[in-house]
Structure formats: structure tokens, C-alpha cells
Amino acid sequence: MGEDLADAARHWDARYAERDRVWSGDPNVMLVRQVAGLPAGRALDLGCGEGADAVWLAGRGWRVTAVDVSAVALERAAARAVEAGVGGLVEWQRRDLGVSFPPGVFDLVSAHFLHSYAELPRERILRWGAAAVAPGGVLLVVGHAGPPPWEAEARPGVSLPTPGEVLAGLDLSPGGWEVEVCEEYERVQLGPDGRPGTRVDNVLRVRRLPG
């Protein structure tokens, strides 16, 4: 294991080891909203965590490559896929996405909340994600537009760009893509004290034009 992978893996393995389940177990709301109408094909889930998005996609017929740096998260995700009866539709890969990227092309490349307190070249990873989209396919990027209401400002080192900044950072070839969604939205998130707060996130959906 290289030093970069080791450092990132230690950070996220420790995070996931803090409790039996870190996330809700439900697929991201914006994934469901943006992908429900797409025909199933090959999907790439970047930073899949405990696998809720990958399992949801597989349950709708997608063949999914799901990537995360945490062995703890991937073990949970694989078990969840087997329980859901879709274990054969998901390939789990342990990678530090800042160092290596899955080969191949995909009809959907999904990156939901690809933020990290450990070092993460997010913009470069998303560019690689765009390059992996097949003609006619979709890149879907969802992220935080700002810190949660219980924090005055974003933590050092964490990139929280606007949807327009995400789009600009992709440096997409002119005439090769259609911007289908580029906007902020609000959702309710529970704070550390269990009380709900409104958080602003953003969503970018771009389609690679065929030909």
C-alpha cells in the first residue's frame, strides 16, 4: 500500500470504526431524483462509503463499480449488497481516487459529497470522472455548498464550491456536453445534538453529447 493510500485509509477506517453505521443507509435523495428516469447501464460510484447508492442502483438493474478508500466501509457495503440480493451486480474497489482511477467508460458517473478532511484533489478526480463518461452518459456531482448550520465556517482544507465553480473546474470541452442541472438546493440534516437544521447543497448534472 502506498503512503497516500495508507494515510487516507487510516483516516477513513478510523471514522467508520467509530460506530456500526455512519450514514443513514438510504440512497442520497438527489441520486434518486436525478437518476430514477435514466435507463440502467454501467455506473461508477466515486466515494461509495457504506454502499447505499451502489445498492440502490444495482437494485434497478445498473452494473456498478463502487470505489472507496476505506476497507471498513467496503466490507459493510459488500455485505449490504448481498443482503439486498444484488451482490453480483456491484464490483467493490479499494482505491485512493487521488492516486488511481478505475478504468473503463460508464453511462453514469456519480460523486456524492466527495469531501474529505484528509487531503483530496477533488477537482482532478471529478475531471477524471468526466473523462470516464460514455457518449450519451451522465456525470452527476452533488456536494455541500457551505458548512452545516451548526458550524460558523468550513473546516480548513475542505473544498465547498458552488455548482458553477464545480462546472468551471471540470473544464469540459466546448460543444461536447449539455448542462442539464446546475443549481443549489436545501435539505434538512440532523445536527450533532439531534436537532434538524437546513443545509445548502448543490447539484450538477451534465451529459456527454454523442458523436
Coordinates of N, CA, C and O in Angstrom, one line a residue, residues 1 5-6 8-23 47-52 66-81 92-95:
M1 N 0.9 -1.2 0.0 CA 0.0 0.0 0.0 C 0.9 1.2 0.0 O 1.8 1.4 0.8
L5 N -2.3 6.2 0.0 CA -3.4 5.3 0.3 C -3.5 5.0 1.8 O -4.5 4.9 2.4
A6 N -2.3 4.7 2.3 CA -2.3 4.3 3.8 C -2.8 5.5 4.6 O -3.6 5.2 5.6
A8 N -4.8 8.1 3.8 CA -6.3 8.3 3.6 C -7.1 7.1 4.2 O -8.1 7.3 4.8
A9 N -6.6 5.9 4.0 CA -7.3 4.7 4.5 C -7.4 4.8 6.0 O -8.4 4.4 6.6
R10 N -6.3 5.1 6.7 CA -6.3 5.2 8.2 C -7.3 6.2 8.6 O -8.0 6.0 9.6
H11 N -7.4 7.4 8.0 CA -8.3 8.4 8.4 C -9.7 7.9 8.3 O -10.5 8.0 9.2
W12 N -10.1 7.3 7.1 CA -11.5 6.9 6.9 C -11.8 5.6 7.6 O -13.0 5.4 8.1
D13 N -10.9 4.7 7.7 CA -11.2 3.5 8.5 C -11.5 3.8 10.0 O -12.4 3.3 10.6
A14 N -10.7 4.8 10.5 CA -11.0 5.2 11.9 C -12.3 5.9 12.0 O -13.1 5.6 13.0
R15 N -12.7 6.6 11.0 CA -14.0 7.3 11.0 C -15.1 6.2 11.0 O -16.1 6.3 11.8
Y16 N -15.0 5.3 10.1 CA -16.1 4.3 10.1 C -16.1 3.3 11.3 O -17.1 2.8 11.6
A17 N -14.9 3.1 11.9 CA -14.8 2.2 13.0 C -15.5 2.8 14.3 O -15.7 2.1 15.3
E18 N -15.8 4.1 14.3 CA -16.4 4.8 15.4 C -17.7 4.3 15.8 O -18.2 4.3 16.9
R19 N -18.5 3.7 14.8 CA -19.8 3.2 15.0 C -20.2 2.1 14.0 O -19.5 2.0 13.0
D20 N -21.2 1.4 14.3 CA -21.6 0.3 13.4 C -22.1 0.8 12.0 O -21.9 0.1 11.0
R21 N -22.7 2.0 12.0 CA -23.1 2.6 10.8 C -23.0 4.1 10.9 O -23.5 4.7 11.8
V22 N -22.3 4.7 9.9 CA -22.0 6.1 9.9 C -23.1 6.9 9.2 O -23.6 7.9 9.7
W23 N -23.6 6.4 8.1 CA -24.6 7.1 7.3 C -26.0 6.4 7.5 O -26.1 5.4 8.2
G47 N -16.4 7.3 -4.2 CA -16.5 7.5 -2.7 C -17.8 6.9 -2.2 O -18.7 7.6 -1.7
C48 N -18.0 5.6 -2.4 CA -19.2 4.9 -2.2 C -19.6 4.7 -0.7 O -20.7 4.4 -0.4
G49 N -18.6 4.9 0.2 CA -18.9 4.7 1.6 C -19.5 3.4 1.9 O -19.0 2.3 1.5
E50 N -20.6 3.3 2.7 CA -21.2 2.1 3.1 C -22.1 1.5 2.0 O -22.8 0.5 2.3
G51 N -22.2 2.1 0.8 CA -22.8 1.4 -0.3 C -24.2 1.7 -0.6 O -24.8 1.0 -1.5
A52 N -24.9 2.6 0.1 CA -26.3 2.7 -0.1 C -26.7 3.1 -1.5 O -27.6 2.6 -2.1
A66 N -18.1 0.4 -7.6 CA -18.2 1.3 -6.4 C -16.8 1.4 -5.8 O -16.2 0.3 -5.5
V67 N -16.3 2.6 -5.6 CA -14.9 2.8 -5.1 C -14.9 3.6 -3.8 O -15.6 4.6 -3.7
D68 N -14.0 3.1 -2.9 CA -13.8 3.9 -1.7 C -12.4 3.5 -1.2 O -11.9 2.5 -1.5
V69 N -11.8 4.4 -0.3 CA -10.5 4.1 0.2 C -10.6 3.3 1.5 O -9.6 2.7 1.9
S70 N -11.8 3.2 2.1 CA -11.9 2.6 3.4 C -12.3 1.1 3.3 O -13.3 0.8 2.7
A71 N -11.4 0.2 3.8 CA -11.7 -1.2 3.8 C -12.9 -1.5 4.7 O -13.7 -2.4 4.4
V72 N -13.0 -0.8 5.8 CA -14.1 -0.9 6.7 C -15.5 -0.6 6.0 O -16.4 -1.4 6.1
A73 N -15.5 0.5 5.3 CA -16.8 0.9 4.6 C -17.1 -0.2 3.5 O -18.3 -0.5 3.3
L74 N -16.1 -0.6 2.8 CA -16.3 -1.5 1.7 C -16.8 -2.9 2.1 O -17.7 -3.5 1.5
E75 N -16.3 -3.3 3.3 CA -16.8 -4.6 3.8 C -18.3 -4.5 4.2 O -19.1 -5.4 3.9
R76 N -18.7 -3.4 4.8 CA -20.1 -3.2 5.1 C -20.9 -3.1 3.9 O -22.0 -3.6 3.8
A77 N -20.4 -2.4 2.9 CA -21.2 -2.2 1.7 C -21.4 -3.5 0.9 O -22.5 -3.8 0.5
A78 N -20.3 -4.3 0.9 CA -20.5 -5.6 0.2 C -21.5 -6.5 0.9 O -22.3 -7.2 0.3
A79 N -21.5 -6.5 2.2 CA -22.4 -7.3 3.0 C -23.9 -6.8 2.7 O -24.8 -7.6 2.6
R80 N -24.0 -5.5 2.7 CA -25.3 -4.9 2.4 C -25.8 -5.3 1.0 O -27.0 -5.6 0.9
A81 N -25.0 -5.3 0.0 CA -25.4 -5.7 -1.3 C -25.8 -7.2 -1.3 O -26.8 -7.5 -2.0
W92 N -16.7 -4.0 -6.0 CA -16.2 -3.1 -5.0 C -14.7 -2.9 -5.2 O -14.0 -3.9 -5.3
Q93 N -14.2 -1.7 -5.3 CA -12.8 -1.4 -5.5 C -12.2 -0.5 -4.4 O -12.8 0.5 -4.1
R94 N -11.1 -0.9 -3.8 CA -10.5 0.0 -2.8 C -9.4 0.8 -3.5 O -8.4 0.2 -4.0
R95 N -9.6 2.1 -3.6 CA -8.6 2.9 -4.2 C -8.6 4.3 -3.5 O -9.6 4.7 -3.0

